[in-house]
Short mmCIF file of C-alpha atoms and ligand atoms in Angstrom, two decimals:
data_model
loop_
_atom_site.label_atom_id
_atom_site.label_comp_id
_atom_site.label_asym_id
_atom_site.label_seq_id
_atom_site.Cartn_x
_atom_site.Cartn_y
_atom_site.Cartn_z
CA MET A 1 119.26 117.68 106.79
CA THR A 2 117.75 116.42 103.97
CA ALA A 3 118.74 117.97 100.97
CA LEU A 4 115.39 119.59 100.51
CA GLN A 5 116.21 121.91 103.56
CA THR A 6 119.37 122.99 101.42
CA ARG A 7 117.93 124.63 98.37
CA THR A 8 118.43 128.51 98.42
CA ASP A 9 116.14 131.23 97.17
CA ALA A 10 117.96 130.79 94.24
CA GLU A 11 117.84 127.35 93.18
CA VAL A 12 113.80 127.33 93.52
CA GLU A 13 113.30 130.32 91.61
CA ARG A 14 115.67 128.22 89.09
CA SER A 15 113.04 125.15 88.90
CA THR A 16 110.36 126.95 89.47
CA GLN A 17 111.00 129.08 86.30
CA ALA A 18 111.65 125.87 84.22
CA LEU A 19 108.27 124.36 84.82
CA ARG A 20 107.25 127.74 83.67
CA GLU A 21 108.59 127.58 80.71
CA ALA A 22 107.62 123.81 80.31
CA GLY A 23 104.40 124.48 80.30
CA THR A 24 103.24 123.69 83.83
CA GLN A 25 100.44 125.99 85.73
CA LEU A 26 100.33 123.40 88.63
CA LEU A 27 102.81 121.26 91.65
CA LEU A 28 101.86 118.70 93.19
CA GLY A 29 103.31 117.33 95.81
CA SER A 30 103.21 114.82 98.09
CA VAL A 31 104.14 112.28 100.42
CA THR A 32 103.21 109.02 101.45
CA ASP A 33 102.00 107.93 104.38
CA LEU A 34 101.93 105.12 106.59
CA ALA A 35 99.79 101.94 104.93
CA GLY A 36 101.64 102.86 101.90
CA VAL A 37 99.51 105.58 100.02
CA THR A 38 100.51 108.70 98.58
CA ARG A 39 98.61 111.52 98.86
CA GLY A 40 99.52 115.41 98.28
CA LYS A 41 98.51 119.08 97.16
CA TYR A 42 98.51 121.15 95.08
CA VAL A 43 100.14 125.07 94.23
CA PRO A 44 100.00 126.64 91.23
CA LEU A 45 103.37 127.78 90.18
CA ASP A 46 103.90 130.97 91.59
CA ARG A 47 102.98 129.30 94.94
CA VAL A 48 106.38 127.37 94.42
CA PRO A 49 108.74 129.02 96.79
CA ALA A 50 106.03 129.54 99.62
CA PHE A 51 105.72 124.95 99.09
CA HIS A 52 109.16 125.35 99.55
CA ARG A 53 109.82 127.06 102.47
CA SER A 54 106.95 127.15 104.50
CA GLY A 55 105.08 124.40 103.22
CA MET A 56 101.28 123.76 102.34
CA GLY A 57 99.28 122.14 105.68
CA ALA A 58 98.59 119.14 107.01
CA SER A 59 97.09 117.67 109.83
CA PRO A 60 98.75 115.04 112.24
CA SER A 61 96.06 112.37 110.49
CA TRP A 62 97.40 112.21 107.45
CA SER A 63 100.54 110.04 108.67
CA VAL A 64 97.48 107.88 109.78
CA PHE A 65 95.05 107.51 106.78
CA CYS A 66 93.70 103.74 106.39
CA VAL A 67 93.94 102.44 103.35
CA ASP A 68 90.23 102.42 102.62
CA SER A 69 89.89 106.42 104.40
CA GLY A 70 89.58 105.18 107.29
CA ILE A 71 91.85 106.71 110.28
CA ALA A 72 93.43 105.14 112.39
CA PHE A 73 93.78 108.38 115.58
CA THR A 74 96.16 107.58 118.53
CA PRO A 75 96.84 109.56 121.39
CA GLU A 76 99.75 111.23 119.19
CA LEU A 77 98.19 111.99 115.93
CA GLY A 78 95.10 113.51 116.06
CA VAL A 79 92.90 116.58 114.72
CA VAL A 80 94.09 118.55 116.60
CA GLY A 81 97.42 120.07 115.57
CA ASP A 82 99.58 121.14 112.33
CA LEU A 83 102.37 119.29 109.87
CA ARG A 84 103.96 121.21 106.67
CA ILE A 85 104.09 120.00 103.51
CA ARG A 86 107.18 121.15 101.88
CA VAL A 87 108.58 120.10 98.41
CA ASP A 88 111.83 119.37 96.76
CA PRO A 89 111.04 121.86 93.63
CA THR A 90 114.53 121.06 92.16
CA GLN A 91 113.21 117.30 91.63
CA ALA A 92 109.72 117.89 89.86
CA ARG A 93 108.87 116.35 87.19
CA PRO A 94 106.44 116.25 84.46
CA VAL A 95 103.70 113.75 84.70
CA GLU A 96 100.48 114.76 83.29
CA ASP A 97 99.75 117.86 81.06
CA GLY A 98 100.21 121.20 82.56
CA VAL A 99 100.96 119.48 86.29
CA ALA A 100 104.07 118.36 87.78
CA TRP A 101 105.19 116.02 90.74
CA ALA A 102 107.82 117.42 93.38
CA PRO A 103 108.88 115.12 96.38
CA GLY A 104 107.00 115.99 99.97
CA GLU A 105 108.35 115.73 103.60
CA PHE A 106 106.87 116.17 106.42
CA TYR A 107 107.92 119.82 108.90
CA GLU A 108 106.33 120.91 112.61
CA GLN A 109 105.49 124.58 111.76
CA ASP A 110 108.32 126.46 113.75
CA GLY A 111 110.53 124.45 110.46
CA THR A 112 112.02 121.63 111.75
CA PRO A 113 111.49 117.88 110.37
CA SER A 114 108.67 116.11 111.28
CA SER A 115 109.80 113.03 113.65
CA MET A 116 106.90 111.40 111.10
CA CYS A 117 108.76 112.15 107.88
CA THR A 118 109.50 108.81 106.36
CA ARG A 119 111.48 110.52 103.40
CA GLY A 120 113.80 112.04 106.50
CA ALA A 121 113.92 108.76 108.25
CA LEU A 122 114.96 107.40 104.91
CA ALA A 123 117.73 110.20 104.51
CA ARG A 124 118.71 109.27 108.01
CA GLN A 125 120.12 106.45 106.99
CA ALA A 126 121.68 107.76 103.68
CA ALA A 127 123.43 110.10 105.36
CA ARG A 128 124.75 106.89 108.68
CA ALA A 129 126.30 105.84 104.95
CA ALA A 130 127.47 108.47 104.02
CA ASP A 131 129.59 108.17 107.32
CA LEU A 132 130.40 104.80 107.08
CA GLY A 133 132.37 105.68 103.98
CA LEU A 134 130.26 103.99 102.05
CA SER A 135 127.87 105.17 98.68
CA VAL A 136 124.80 103.38 98.71
CA LEU A 137 122.69 101.90 95.10
CA VAL A 138 119.27 100.60 95.42
CA GLY A 139 117.66 99.87 92.24
CA ALA A 140 113.89 98.99 92.46
CA GLU A 141 111.50 96.29 90.62
CA LEU A 142 107.17 97.15 90.07
CA GLU A 143 104.80 94.68 89.64
CA CYS A 144 101.29 96.40 88.60
CA THR A 145 98.30 93.98 87.06
CA VAL A 146 96.58 96.57 84.49
CA LEU A 147 92.93 97.11 84.85
CA ALA A 148 89.22 97.18 82.68
CA PRO A 149 88.30 100.50 84.23
CA ASP A 150 85.46 98.63 86.23
CA GLY A 151 88.99 96.70 88.15
CA SER A 152 87.85 93.96 86.01
CA HIS A 153 91.03 91.86 83.73
CA SER A 154 91.90 94.31 81.45
CA THR A 155 91.58 91.30 78.90
CA THR A 156 90.19 88.43 78.87
CA SER A 157 92.05 85.09 76.27
CA PRO A 158 93.59 83.21 77.99
CA TRP A 159 97.53 84.64 79.92
CA SER A 160 100.61 83.19 78.74
CA PRO A 161 103.38 84.87 81.34
CA TYR A 162 106.38 86.86 79.26
CA SER A 163 104.28 86.04 76.48
CA VAL A 164 104.37 88.11 73.16
CA ARG A 165 100.61 87.44 71.82
CA THR A 166 99.89 89.35 75.78
CA SER A 167 102.18 91.55 76.35
CA LEU A 168 101.23 92.25 72.61
CA ALA A 169 98.19 92.99 73.68
CA HIS A 170 99.09 95.85 75.97
CA ALA A 171 101.31 96.97 73.68
CA GLY A 172 99.28 100.90 73.05
CA LEU A 173 99.98 100.87 77.03
CA LEU A 174 104.00 99.82 76.34
CA ARG A 175 104.05 102.51 73.92
CA GLU A 176 102.86 105.38 76.61
CA VAL A 177 104.31 104.23 79.85
CA THR A 178 107.77 104.54 77.41
CA ALA A 179 107.18 108.41 76.23
CA ARG A 180 105.68 109.15 79.74
CA PHE A 181 109.28 107.75 81.35
CA ALA A 182 111.07 109.49 78.65
CA ALA A 183 109.21 112.74 79.53
CA ALA A 184 109.72 112.79 83.19
CA GLY A 185 113.41 111.60 82.93
CA LEU A 186 113.34 108.39 83.97
CA PRO A 187 114.81 105.71 82.77
CA ILE A 188 113.59 102.34 82.37
CA GLU A 189 115.42 99.82 82.94
CA GLN A 190 113.58 96.76 81.80
CA LEU A 191 109.35 96.14 81.19
CA HIS A 192 107.04 92.82 80.99
CA ASP A 193 104.92 90.52 81.29
CA GLU A 194 104.78 88.80 84.29
CA TYR A 195 103.47 85.39 85.73
CA GLY A 196 100.03 86.42 86.53
CA HIS A 197 96.84 87.05 84.54
CA ASP A 198 97.34 91.09 82.79
CA GLN A 199 100.48 90.91 85.12
CA LEU A 200 102.78 93.89 84.42
CA GLU A 201 106.57 94.14 85.51
CA LEU A 202 108.95 97.75 84.98
CA SER A 203 112.76 97.58 86.34
CA LEU A 204 114.68 101.13 87.66
CA PRO A 205 118.26 101.60 86.95
CA PRO A 206 120.24 101.63 90.06
CA LEU A 207 119.91 105.47 91.95
CA PRO A 208 121.36 106.80 95.70
CA PRO A 209 118.64 105.52 98.68
CA VAL A 210 116.16 108.76 98.87
CA GLU A 211 116.03 109.59 94.34
CA ALA A 212 114.68 105.87 94.65
CA ALA A 213 112.35 105.97 96.86
CA ASP A 214 112.12 109.04 94.53
CA ALA A 215 111.40 106.79 91.16
CA VAL A 216 108.97 104.54 93.23
CA VAL A 217 106.45 107.28 93.68
CA LEU A 218 106.81 108.72 90.25
CA ALA A 219 107.07 105.97 89.02
CA ARG A 220 103.15 104.80 89.98
CA ILE A 221 102.09 107.80 89.39
CA LEU A 222 103.66 107.70 85.30
CA LEU A 223 101.67 103.69 85.02
CA SER A 224 99.00 105.35 87.28
CA ARG A 225 98.10 107.65 84.65
CA ALA A 226 99.77 105.77 81.28
CA ALA A 227 96.90 103.22 82.30
CA GLU A 228 94.05 106.08 82.92
CA SER A 229 94.82 108.02 79.46
CA GLN A 230 94.40 103.90 77.79
CA GLY A 231 91.60 103.86 79.57
CA LEU A 232 92.49 101.57 82.08
CA ARG A 233 93.90 101.67 85.82
CA ILE A 234 96.73 99.62 87.33
CA SER A 235 96.13 97.33 91.01
CA PHE A 236 99.69 98.08 92.84
CA SER A 237 98.04 95.46 95.57
CA PRO A 238 100.02 92.99 96.62
CA VAL A 239 97.44 90.32 95.82
CA PRO A 240 95.18 91.96 93.37
CA PHE A 241 92.47 88.93 92.90
CA ALA A 242 92.42 86.27 94.77
CA GLY A 243 94.41 83.24 94.07
CA GLU A 244 96.28 84.97 91.36
CA ALA A 245 100.20 85.56 91.20
CA GLY A 246 100.87 88.83 93.50
CA ASN A 247 102.45 92.13 92.59
CA GLY A 248 106.37 92.37 94.74
CA ALA A 249 107.89 95.31 95.04
CA HIS A 250 111.53 93.76 94.99
CA LEU A 251 114.50 96.26 95.80
CA HIS A 252 117.92 95.66 95.31
CA LEU A 253 120.78 97.40 97.20
CA SER A 254 124.46 98.12 96.29
CA LEU A 255 126.75 99.00 98.70
CA ALA A 256 130.82 99.47 98.31
CA ASP A 257 133.39 102.06 99.92
CA GLU A 258 136.35 103.25 98.44
CA GLU A 259 138.36 100.00 98.02
CA GLY A 260 135.33 98.67 95.81
CA PRO A 261 131.65 96.92 96.15
CA LEU A 262 131.47 95.15 99.60
CA LEU A 263 129.79 92.10 97.29
CA ALA A 264 132.55 91.21 95.08
CA GLY A 265 135.51 91.29 94.45
CA GLY A 266 136.71 89.25 97.78
CA ASP A 267 137.26 85.75 99.15
CA GLY A 268 134.28 85.43 100.93
CA PRO A 269 130.98 82.99 99.09
CA HIS A 270 130.27 83.89 95.78
CA GLY A 271 133.21 86.88 96.03
CA MET A 272 131.96 88.42 98.87
CA ARG A 273 134.30 90.80 100.44
CA GLU A 274 134.15 90.42 104.68
CA ALA A 275 132.00 94.09 105.40
CA GLY A 276 129.21 92.64 102.11
CA GLN A 277 128.71 89.34 104.23
CA HIS A 278 127.93 91.05 107.87
CA ALA A 279 125.50 93.75 105.18
CA VAL A 280 123.88 90.98 103.77
CA ALA A 281 124.04 88.63 107.52
CA GLY A 282 122.08 91.88 109.26
CA LEU A 283 119.59 92.18 106.86
CA VAL A 284 118.70 88.35 106.57
CA ASP A 285 118.55 88.68 110.53
CA SER A 286 116.28 91.74 110.62
CA LEU A 287 114.18 89.61 108.40
CA PRO A 288 111.47 88.84 110.96
CA GLU A 289 111.40 91.98 113.31
CA LEU A 290 110.67 94.42 109.66
CA LEU A 291 108.46 92.78 108.72
CA ALA A 292 105.48 94.66 109.33
CA LEU A 293 107.52 97.86 106.75
CA HIS A 294 108.40 94.98 104.11
CA ALA A 295 105.28 93.28 103.10
CA GLY A 296 102.33 95.42 106.40
CA SER A 297 99.04 95.15 104.65
CA VAL A 298 95.77 92.99 105.24
CA LEU A 299 96.88 90.77 101.93
CA SER A 300 100.16 90.91 102.53
CA PRO A 301 100.20 87.23 104.02
CA VAL A 302 98.59 86.11 101.10
CA ARG A 303 100.80 86.69 99.13
CA LEU A 304 104.23 85.77 100.43
CA GLN A 305 103.60 82.00 100.49
CA PRO A 306 106.22 79.77 99.45
CA GLY A 307 106.04 78.94 96.09
CA ASN A 308 104.83 82.34 95.26
CA TRP A 309 109.21 84.12 94.54
CA ALA A 310 108.19 86.16 96.90
CA GLY A 311 110.99 84.90 99.59
CA ALA A 312 109.02 83.20 101.68
CA ALA A 313 111.51 81.96 102.95
CA ALA A 314 113.60 84.14 105.45
CA CYS A 315 117.32 83.53 104.50
CA TRP A 316 120.19 83.87 101.34
CA GLY A 317 121.19 82.03 98.36
CA LEU A 318 122.64 83.30 95.37
CA GLU A 319 120.00 84.06 92.30
CA ASN A 320 117.60 82.03 94.80
CA ARG A 321 114.56 83.29 93.80
CA GLU A 322 112.45 81.43 97.20
CA ALA A 323 115.17 83.37 99.16
CA ALA A 324 113.75 86.27 100.81
CA VAL A 325 117.05 87.71 100.01
CA ARG A 326 119.40 87.18 96.51
CA LEU A 327 122.62 87.84 95.86
CA LEU A 328 123.19 88.43 91.99
CA GLY A 329 126.34 88.21 91.26
CA ALA A 330 129.28 90.35 89.14
CA THR A 331 128.17 89.11 86.15
CA GLN A 332 128.92 89.77 82.64
CA GLY A 333 125.24 89.17 82.12
CA ASN A 334 124.79 92.29 85.75
CA PRO A 335 126.78 95.58 84.30
CA HIS A 336 125.94 96.82 87.84
CA GLY A 337 127.89 94.78 89.22
CA ALA A 338 126.93 92.69 93.13
CA ASN A 339 124.29 93.55 94.37
CA VAL A 340 121.25 91.54 96.50
CA GLU A 341 118.32 91.68 96.19
CA LEU A 342 114.71 91.96 98.98
CA LYS A 343 112.23 90.03 97.68
CA VAL A 344 110.09 90.56 100.46
CA VAL A 345 109.02 93.83 99.74
CA ASP A 346 105.37 94.05 98.31
CA PRO A 347 104.09 97.53 97.47
CA SER A 348 101.61 97.91 100.09
CA THR A 349 104.47 99.29 102.06
CA ASN A 350 105.75 102.94 102.14
CA PRO A 351 109.30 102.06 100.04
CA TYR A 352 111.15 105.22 101.58
CA LEU A 353 110.09 103.02 105.50
CA ALA A 354 111.12 100.19 103.25
CA VAL A 355 113.97 101.24 101.52
CA ALA A 356 115.19 103.20 104.83
CA THR A 357 115.17 99.58 107.34
CA MET A 358 116.05 97.75 103.86
CA LEU A 359 119.33 99.69 104.00
CA GLY A 360 119.12 100.15 108.17
CA ALA A 361 120.07 96.39 108.45
CA ALA A 362 122.85 96.09 105.74
CA LEU A 363 124.61 98.98 108.00
CA ASP A 364 123.48 97.06 111.69
CA GLY A 365 125.00 93.81 110.40
CA ILE A 366 128.57 95.80 109.28
CA GLU A 367 128.77 97.93 112.72
CA GLU A 368 127.84 94.56 114.67
CA LYS A 369 129.26 92.08 112.52
CA THR A 370 126.50 90.09 112.63
CA GLU A 371 127.98 85.97 111.07
CA LEU A 372 126.29 85.24 107.86
CA PRO A 373 124.33 82.52 108.61
CA ALA A 374 124.80 79.09 105.74
CA GLU A 375 123.54 79.56 102.26
CA VAL A 376 120.05 78.21 101.11
CA THR A 377 121.48 76.97 97.93
CA ASP A 378 117.35 74.72 96.52
CA ALA A 379 113.93 75.80 97.04
CA PRO A 380 114.17 76.53 101.70
CA ASP A 381 113.35 73.92 103.68
CA GLY A 382 111.27 76.13 105.96
CA ALA A 383 111.52 72.65 108.79
CA THR A 384 114.78 74.42 109.52
CA LEU A 385 114.47 78.07 108.71
CA PRO A 386 114.18 80.77 111.40
CA PRO A 387 110.32 81.69 110.35
CA LEU A 388 109.00 84.38 109.02
CA PRO A 389 106.50 85.57 110.76
CA THR A 390 102.65 84.40 109.21
CA THR A 391 100.09 86.67 109.64
CA GLN A 392 99.75 90.30 109.74
CA ARG A 393 99.28 90.33 113.56
CA ASP A 394 102.38 88.16 114.17
CA ALA A 395 104.06 90.60 111.91
CA LEU A 396 102.63 93.52 114.01
CA ALA A 397 103.81 92.22 117.69
CA ALA A 398 107.24 91.87 116.02
CA LEU A 399 107.75 94.59 114.76
CA ASP A 400 105.84 96.37 117.78
CA GLY A 401 108.63 94.97 119.67
CA SER A 402 111.26 95.58 118.05
CA ALA A 403 114.10 97.85 119.71
CA ARG A 404 115.49 97.76 115.78
CA ALA A 405 113.04 99.94 113.75
CA ARG A 406 112.48 101.97 116.74
CA ARG A 407 116.38 103.06 116.10
CA LEU A 408 116.08 103.39 112.68
CA LEU A 409 112.47 104.94 111.87
CA GLY A 410 111.74 106.29 115.82
CA ASP A 411 108.84 105.74 117.36
CA GLY A 412 106.10 108.32 115.70
CA ILE A 413 106.53 106.14 112.58
CA VAL A 414 106.71 102.21 114.19
CA GLY A 415 103.27 104.00 116.66
CA GLY A 416 101.68 104.78 113.33
CA VAL A 417 102.30 102.02 111.51
CA LEU A 418 101.38 99.97 114.56
CA ALA A 419 98.14 102.12 114.23
CA VAL A 420 97.08 101.64 110.63
CA ARG A 421 98.52 98.50 110.00
CA THR A 422 96.19 97.05 113.19
CA TYR A 423 93.28 99.03 111.72
CA GLU A 424 93.70 96.79 108.75
CA ALA A 425 93.18 93.07 110.89
CA ASP A 426 90.24 94.78 112.93
CA THR A 427 88.70 95.80 109.46
CA PHE A 428 89.59 93.20 106.74
CA GLY A 429 91.13 90.70 108.70
CA GLU A 430 88.30 88.36 108.91
CA ARG A 431 86.76 89.13 105.57
CA PRO A 432 87.54 86.55 102.23
CA VAL A 433 90.35 87.09 100.97
CA ALA A 434 88.42 87.53 97.75
CA ASP A 435 86.22 90.33 99.30
CA VAL A 436 89.81 92.35 100.43
CA ALA A 437 91.43 92.29 97.77
CA GLU A 438 88.56 93.96 95.76
CA ALA A 439 88.30 97.00 98.21
CA LEU A 440 91.37 97.24 98.19
CA ARG A 441 92.44 96.60 93.98
CA LEU A 442 93.14 100.45 93.68
CA ALA A 443 94.13 101.62 97.19
CA TRP A 444 98.36 102.05 96.26
CA THR A 445 96.96 102.99 92.45
CA CYS A 446 98.51 106.92 92.07
N1 LIG B 501 105.31 88.19 91.60
C1 LIG B 501 106.75 87.82 92.37
C2 LIG B 501 106.15 87.88 93.90
O1 LIG B 501 105.56 88.18 94.40
C3 LIG B 501 107.59 87.95 91.80
C4 LIG B 501 108.33 87.18 91.15
C5 LIG B 501 109.38 88.20 90.42
O2 LIG B 501 110.50 87.12 90.89
O3 LIG B 501 110.13 88.27 89.69
O4 LIG B 501 107.50 88.70 94.35
MG1 LIG B 502 108.92 89.99 88.50
#
């Protein structure tokens, strides 16, 4: 049961009234599909209770819409049938003048949860953690690239990473982003110019798993709209321009039981407790088979290369930015406490699936007492590490054969992901990267 299903009529009515008093005219309810694209439907405010209780219709093929508007129909996901998108109005936030957004979930017409619902899949992993007596926090980083309206770079003077000059050139955008996040009640942890030309990064604070994935969707909407209001665009492509820095969507995970954090206060490496070591081991162990859910698009392998700080090596290490799993210790400089960062994730992934599988793999490690492999303390030596798939098709083959992915997410979601990503491989896989980067530059923008 997700929180959405437990909302009472009175709660829904109160939320609707609050939206009305704030001048809202329309509620946008969104779902993010298996290619990582967020899609939605709108209702005027008097239809909000119906959007929550009965939902608005969507063909099952919504799950297999592709990055370029193609549809990767499967025998199960076709033109016949109907799903309902239901929203949680208690989570609504303003995103534009008169428009609020709320997260949505897929249901069958009879009101039972759909097996294709990625928010529901994440809620199941969150409930599993709670059943194990664990509390979970997830913090998301959003890297993106600011564009001119025609999709080219938004600034033409030479770029300088993290520079005051280049960041102040975007001061109007940064101000707009800050105002919109404040209006939406979504705190910004930090904001800065990144390594790539016109690349921006915004970090969100740690939140419970479902709220964390919702916050990624909301943040993508707010960033995209802030840019548009300044006559700019935002790209959430893993590779907006061939040969330039890629965009990551790193996720931080911390776990605690009633005795405290699992990744600190123990006698294991860097103070990890035994369960914390198993959680990290589970994450590392799962990487090859789950890569297609973390960085599964046709452009993802172009970003996921050694030297890009994208975590292209299947290993873990304290503060190691080339390791797929980077451990951050409990120090004064880290007020949120010890956590692990999954660096392989990029913004072409569905954030609900990325968080669900990251958490699921950590919980598998705890339950199965997976043994922690040796730490990698330097730039990883690919020759001695368990390899990650290096092509999209290899990542898809590993996912196809993954009993773990099917257990964590169900056959429906795994089959849908395989369908949309295979479509990408067939449609774009043989084309030059520069063409594909251009074609998909705005594919994940909200
Ligand atoms: N842009 C890099 C990536 O694609 C990450 C750089 C960093 O460590 O922040 O993941
Ligand atoms: Mg970064």
